[in-house]
């Protein structure tokens, strides 16, 4: 047999002194971005959150988990306080001011901060605590922003909602929405006294909070808002009491995940800047 041929040794091109300086500068800029511009880092990390969701091995049909609203509140310098309707209204005013250009995906970090304020309070607080205008206007901005994750406040007079099978639930939920109209569940008297009303409303509430949007009929969101005032006293809790309490605290895995996404995004942004 002929001589054994060996592949040529692999060679690595060492970066120039200028390249090394750029690399160190990129990491330095990353940490500056992380601690001084967390909102910008979060916006740049949208794809990281989506990839994390796609790679997750949880095959339940729950809402895809985004960054924790509580962690964004800490990073962006605002608080989740259901009694502070003035802060919610101020945030909506900022978003709706045309000169701020918040109704676009190329929005500013200040737009993102104010969107997160109204989103977190809308999803967490009792609907009586949230200005009615926010209930109506929030959905005009949703398509332009990454959604943070937060549970509803625990309702002391309600137990936990019955579990719901989300997969292929759209047809059943469409029927449930029609049943609310059939039984005239839009009055407090009917929704508190008729089992057909409050049990159906609880099913819709549980589906809204725990199922993926792709599994829900497009009319469910509006139906929830149409009946939530009449059925408020009969609402159930879509999470456990401990989960509801912890949702306003940024700690443990939630904080680590948020910081990690911020850092990865900041490094990516800083590296791009260094290569420019």
Short mmCIF file of C-alpha atoms in Angstrom, two decimals:
data_model
loop_
_atom_site.label_atom_id
_atom_site.label_comp_id
_atom_site.label_asym_id
_atom_site.label_seq_id
_atom_site.Cartn_x
_atom_site.Cartn_y
_atom_site.Cartn_z
CA UNK A 1 0.00 0.00 0.00
CA UNK A 2 1.06 3.59 -0.56
CA UNK A 3 2.18 6.00 2.08
CA UNK A 4 -0.48 7.06 4.58
CA UNK A 5 -1.58 10.55 3.84
CA UNK A 6 -2.30 12.87 6.73
CA UNK A 7 -4.50 15.95 6.43
CA UNK A 8 -2.61 19.18 6.67
CA UNK A 9 -2.60 20.68 10.14
CA UNK A 10 -5.44 23.05 10.84
CA UNK A 11 -4.33 26.61 11.02
CA UNK A 12 -6.03 29.40 12.92
CA UNK A 13 -5.73 32.99 11.97
CA UNK A 14 -4.84 35.02 15.01
CA UNK A 15 -6.64 38.31 15.23
CA UNK A 16 -4.59 41.41 14.78
CA UNK A 17 -3.90 43.73 17.68
CA UNK A 18 -6.70 45.91 16.38
CA UNK A 19 -9.02 42.88 16.26
CA UNK A 20 -8.16 41.91 19.84
CA UNK A 21 -8.88 45.43 21.00
CA UNK A 22 -12.24 45.32 19.21
CA UNK A 23 -13.13 42.01 20.86
CA UNK A 24 -12.38 43.36 24.35
CA UNK A 25 -14.20 46.58 23.49
CA UNK A 26 -17.24 44.54 22.39
CA UNK A 27 -17.44 42.70 25.70
CA UNK A 28 -16.97 45.95 27.59
CA UNK A 29 -19.77 47.56 25.62
CA UNK A 30 -21.93 44.49 26.27
CA UNK A 31 -21.73 44.94 30.01
CA UNK A 32 -22.43 48.66 29.69
CA UNK A 33 -25.52 47.83 27.62
CA UNK A 34 -26.56 45.20 30.11
CA UNK A 35 -26.52 47.46 33.13
CA UNK A 36 -27.35 50.85 31.62
CA UNK A 37 -29.67 49.92 28.72
CA UNK A 38 -31.54 46.77 29.79
CA UNK A 39 -34.59 47.63 27.73
CA UNK A 40 -32.52 47.89 24.55
CA UNK A 41 -30.85 44.60 25.34
CA UNK A 42 -34.23 43.01 25.90
CA UNK A 43 -35.56 44.23 22.57
CA UNK A 44 -32.51 42.84 20.79
CA UNK A 45 -33.07 39.49 22.50
CA UNK A 46 -36.53 38.81 21.05
CA UNK A 47 -35.16 36.06 18.81
CA UNK A 48 -33.39 34.46 21.78
CA UNK A 49 -36.69 34.12 23.65
CA UNK A 50 -38.35 32.61 20.57
CA UNK A 51 -35.53 30.10 20.11
CA UNK A 52 -35.74 29.14 23.79
CA UNK A 53 -39.47 28.50 23.37
CA UNK A 54 -38.98 26.40 20.23
CA UNK A 55 -36.30 24.27 21.88
CA UNK A 56 -38.23 23.74 25.12
CA UNK A 57 -39.26 20.15 25.79
CA UNK A 58 -42.58 21.14 27.36
CA UNK A 59 -45.26 20.09 24.87
CA UNK A 60 -48.23 21.44 26.80
CA UNK A 61 -50.26 24.05 24.95
CA UNK A 62 -49.60 26.83 27.45
CA UNK A 63 -48.72 30.37 26.44
CA UNK A 64 -45.12 30.63 25.27
CA UNK A 65 -43.10 32.15 28.08
CA UNK A 66 -41.45 35.47 27.48
CA UNK A 67 -39.36 37.49 29.91
CA UNK A 68 -40.90 37.97 33.34
CA UNK A 69 -42.72 41.31 33.70
CA UNK A 70 -41.39 41.60 37.26
CA UNK A 71 -37.80 41.35 36.03
CA UNK A 72 -38.40 43.95 33.34
CA UNK A 73 -39.92 46.23 35.98
CA UNK A 74 -36.74 45.94 38.05
CA UNK A 75 -34.51 46.50 35.02
CA UNK A 76 -36.49 49.43 33.61
CA UNK A 77 -37.22 51.18 36.90
CA UNK A 78 -40.99 50.87 37.39
CA UNK A 79 -43.26 49.03 39.83
CA UNK A 80 -46.21 46.70 39.54
CA UNK A 81 -48.80 48.46 41.70
CA UNK A 82 -52.44 47.84 40.90
CA UNK A 83 -53.56 50.89 42.89
CA UNK A 84 -51.44 53.25 40.77
CA UNK A 85 -53.87 53.97 37.95
CA UNK A 86 -52.13 57.31 37.32
CA UNK A 87 -48.92 55.52 36.29
CA UNK A 88 -50.90 53.24 33.96
CA UNK A 89 -52.65 56.20 32.33
CA UNK A 90 -49.37 58.11 31.96
CA UNK A 91 -47.82 55.10 30.22
CA UNK A 92 -50.73 54.84 27.78
CA UNK A 93 -50.53 58.58 27.07
CA UNK A 94 -46.85 58.21 26.19
CA UNK A 95 -47.60 55.32 23.82
CA UNK A 96 -50.40 57.20 22.08
CA UNK A 97 -48.47 60.43 21.60
CA UNK A 98 -47.77 60.40 17.87
CA UNK A 99 -44.40 62.13 18.20
CA UNK A 100 -43.09 59.24 20.31
CA UNK A 101 -43.58 56.83 17.38
CA UNK A 102 -44.50 53.86 19.58
CA UNK A 103 -46.86 52.09 17.16
CA UNK A 104 -44.03 50.48 15.18
CA UNK A 105 -41.59 47.62 15.67
CA UNK A 106 -38.70 50.08 15.47
CA UNK A 107 -39.85 51.75 18.69
CA UNK A 108 -37.64 53.35 21.32
CA UNK A 109 -36.67 51.86 24.67
CA UNK A 110 -38.96 54.39 26.36
CA UNK A 111 -41.89 53.13 24.25
CA UNK A 112 -41.05 49.59 25.28
CA UNK A 113 -40.90 50.53 28.95
CA UNK A 114 -44.33 52.17 28.82
CA UNK A 115 -45.83 49.26 26.88
CA UNK A 116 -44.53 46.84 29.51
CA UNK A 117 -46.16 48.96 32.23
CA UNK A 118 -49.64 48.76 30.74
CA UNK A 119 -49.21 45.13 29.65
CA UNK A 120 -48.14 43.93 33.12
CA UNK A 121 -50.92 45.79 34.92
CA UNK A 122 -53.57 44.75 32.39
CA UNK A 123 -52.68 41.07 32.77
CA UNK A 124 -52.10 41.06 36.53
CA UNK A 125 -54.54 43.47 38.17
CA UNK A 126 -58.29 43.20 38.71
CA UNK A 127 -60.07 44.79 35.77
CA UNK A 128 -61.61 47.40 38.10
CA UNK A 129 -58.08 48.61 38.90
CA UNK A 130 -57.11 49.14 35.27
CA UNK A 131 -58.36 52.26 33.45
CA UNK A 132 -61.02 51.26 30.93
CA UNK A 133 -59.14 52.98 28.10
CA UNK A 134 -56.17 50.64 28.62
CA UNK A 135 -58.47 47.62 28.31
CA UNK A 136 -59.50 48.93 24.88
CA UNK A 137 -56.23 50.36 23.57
CA UNK A 138 -53.68 47.74 24.67
CA UNK A 139 -54.43 45.40 21.79
CA UNK A 140 -53.58 48.11 19.24
CA UNK A 141 -49.94 47.90 20.37
CA UNK A 142 -49.50 44.17 21.02
CA UNK A 143 -48.25 43.33 17.54
CA UNK A 144 -45.28 45.67 17.88
CA UNK A 145 -43.86 44.39 21.18
CA UNK A 146 -42.54 41.23 22.80
CA UNK A 147 -44.97 40.09 25.50
CA UNK A 148 -43.75 39.72 29.07
CA UNK A 149 -45.19 37.04 31.33
CA UNK A 150 -47.17 37.62 34.53
CA UNK A 151 -50.05 35.84 36.31
CA UNK A 152 -53.28 37.39 37.52
CA UNK A 153 -53.63 38.47 41.14
CA UNK A 154 -55.05 35.80 43.43
CA UNK A 155 -58.78 36.24 43.95
CA UNK A 156 -59.58 35.35 47.55
CA UNK A 157 -63.23 34.47 46.92
CA UNK A 158 -62.55 32.15 44.01
CA UNK A 159 -60.97 28.70 43.95
CA UNK A 160 -58.76 27.36 41.18
CA UNK A 161 -60.31 27.04 37.72
CA UNK A 162 -61.03 23.59 36.36
CA UNK A 163 -58.30 22.28 34.06
CA UNK A 164 -58.89 22.65 30.34
CA UNK A 165 -57.54 20.68 27.38
CA UNK A 166 -56.23 23.33 25.03
CA UNK A 167 -55.50 21.22 21.98
CA UNK A 168 -58.32 21.42 19.42
CA UNK A 169 -60.40 23.45 21.89
CA UNK A 170 -61.39 26.17 19.43
CA UNK A 171 -64.73 24.66 18.40
CA UNK A 172 -65.77 23.94 21.99
CA UNK A 173 -64.81 27.44 23.08
CA UNK A 174 -66.72 28.99 20.17
CA UNK A 175 -69.81 27.14 21.42
CA UNK A 176 -69.11 28.34 24.96
CA UNK A 177 -68.97 31.97 23.80
CA UNK A 178 -72.33 31.54 22.05
CA UNK A 179 -73.78 30.00 25.23
CA UNK A 180 -72.91 33.14 27.20
CA UNK A 181 -75.10 35.15 24.83
CA UNK A 182 -77.87 32.54 24.78
CA UNK A 183 -78.17 32.56 28.58
CA UNK A 184 -77.90 36.37 28.76
CA UNK A 185 -74.85 36.20 30.98
CA UNK A 186 -74.00 39.86 30.51
CA UNK A 187 -75.85 40.86 33.70
CA UNK A 188 -74.48 40.41 37.20
CA UNK A 189 -77.68 38.74 38.38
CA UNK A 190 -77.59 36.10 35.67
CA UNK A 191 -73.88 35.37 35.84
CA UNK A 192 -73.95 34.98 39.61
CA UNK A 193 -77.05 32.77 39.68
CA UNK A 194 -76.91 30.69 36.49
CA UNK A 195 -74.48 27.78 36.49
CA UNK A 196 -74.52 27.86 32.68
CA UNK A 197 -73.15 31.38 32.90
CA UNK A 198 -70.42 31.29 35.52
CA UNK A 199 -69.05 27.86 34.65
CA UNK A 200 -68.83 28.85 30.98
CA UNK A 201 -67.15 32.14 31.85
CA UNK A 202 -64.62 30.29 34.03
CA UNK A 203 -63.81 27.97 31.12
CA UNK A 204 -63.17 30.94 28.83
CA UNK A 205 -61.02 32.65 31.47
CA UNK A 206 -58.91 29.52 32.00
CA UNK A 207 -58.46 29.06 28.25
CA UNK A 208 -57.48 32.70 27.78
CA UNK A 209 -54.81 32.55 30.49
CA UNK A 210 -53.30 29.13 29.83
CA UNK A 211 -53.78 28.15 26.17
CA UNK A 212 -51.72 29.15 23.18
CA UNK A 213 -53.38 31.76 20.97
CA UNK A 214 -53.36 29.32 18.05
CA UNK A 215 -55.73 27.06 20.00
CA UNK A 216 -58.26 29.82 20.72
CA UNK A 217 -61.04 31.29 18.58
CA UNK A 218 -60.33 34.88 17.57
CA UNK A 219 -63.51 36.02 19.36
CA UNK A 220 -62.44 34.76 22.79
CA UNK A 221 -60.47 37.83 23.85
CA UNK A 222 -63.41 40.15 23.20
CA UNK A 223 -65.86 37.74 24.84
CA UNK A 224 -63.75 37.72 28.00
CA UNK A 225 -63.86 41.51 28.19
CA UNK A 226 -67.58 41.59 27.36
CA UNK A 227 -68.53 39.37 30.30
CA UNK A 228 -65.82 39.90 32.89
CA UNK A 229 -67.61 42.73 34.69
CA UNK A 230 -70.90 40.84 35.02
CA UNK A 231 -69.12 37.63 36.05
CA UNK A 232 -66.42 39.24 38.21
CA UNK A 233 -67.70 37.80 41.50
CA UNK A 234 -67.65 34.28 40.02
CA UNK A 235 -64.18 34.33 38.53
CA UNK A 236 -61.72 31.58 39.41
CA UNK A 237 -57.93 31.55 39.66
CA UNK A 238 -55.94 30.24 36.71
CA UNK A 239 -52.80 29.59 38.82
CA UNK A 240 -52.12 28.50 42.39
CA UNK A 241 -51.99 31.05 45.20
CA UNK A 242 -48.22 30.70 45.56
CA UNK A 243 -47.71 31.21 41.81
CA UNK A 244 -49.84 34.35 41.92
CA UNK A 245 -47.81 35.74 44.84
CA UNK A 246 -44.43 35.02 43.24
CA UNK A 247 -45.33 36.50 39.86
CA UNK A 248 -44.57 40.07 41.01
CA UNK A 249 -41.11 39.13 42.33
CA UNK A 250 -38.04 38.87 40.11
CA UNK A 251 -35.92 36.17 41.67
CA UNK A 252 -34.23 32.83 41.06
CA UNK A 253 -34.57 31.27 37.63
CA UNK A 254 -36.69 34.12 36.28
CA UNK A 255 -34.04 36.70 37.10
CA UNK A 256 -31.25 34.50 35.76
CA UNK A 257 -33.11 33.86 32.50
CA UNK A 258 -33.81 37.55 32.00
CA UNK A 259 -30.23 38.59 32.79
CA UNK A 260 -28.92 35.85 30.51
CA UNK A 261 -31.06 37.00 27.58
CA UNK A 262 -30.02 40.60 28.20
CA UNK A 263 -26.32 39.64 28.24
CA UNK A 264 -26.48 37.53 25.08
CA UNK A 265 -28.31 40.31 23.26
CA UNK A 266 -25.93 42.96 24.56
CA UNK A 267 -22.89 40.96 23.41
CA UNK A 268 -24.47 40.54 19.97
CA UNK A 269 -25.17 44.26 19.68
CA UNK A 270 -21.74 45.23 20.98
CA UNK A 271 -19.95 42.81 18.64
CA UNK A 272 -21.82 44.26 15.69
CA UNK A 273 -20.79 47.74 16.77
CA UNK A 274 -17.16 46.64 17.11
CA UNK A 275 -17.14 45.09 13.65
CA UNK A 276 -18.51 48.23 12.06
#
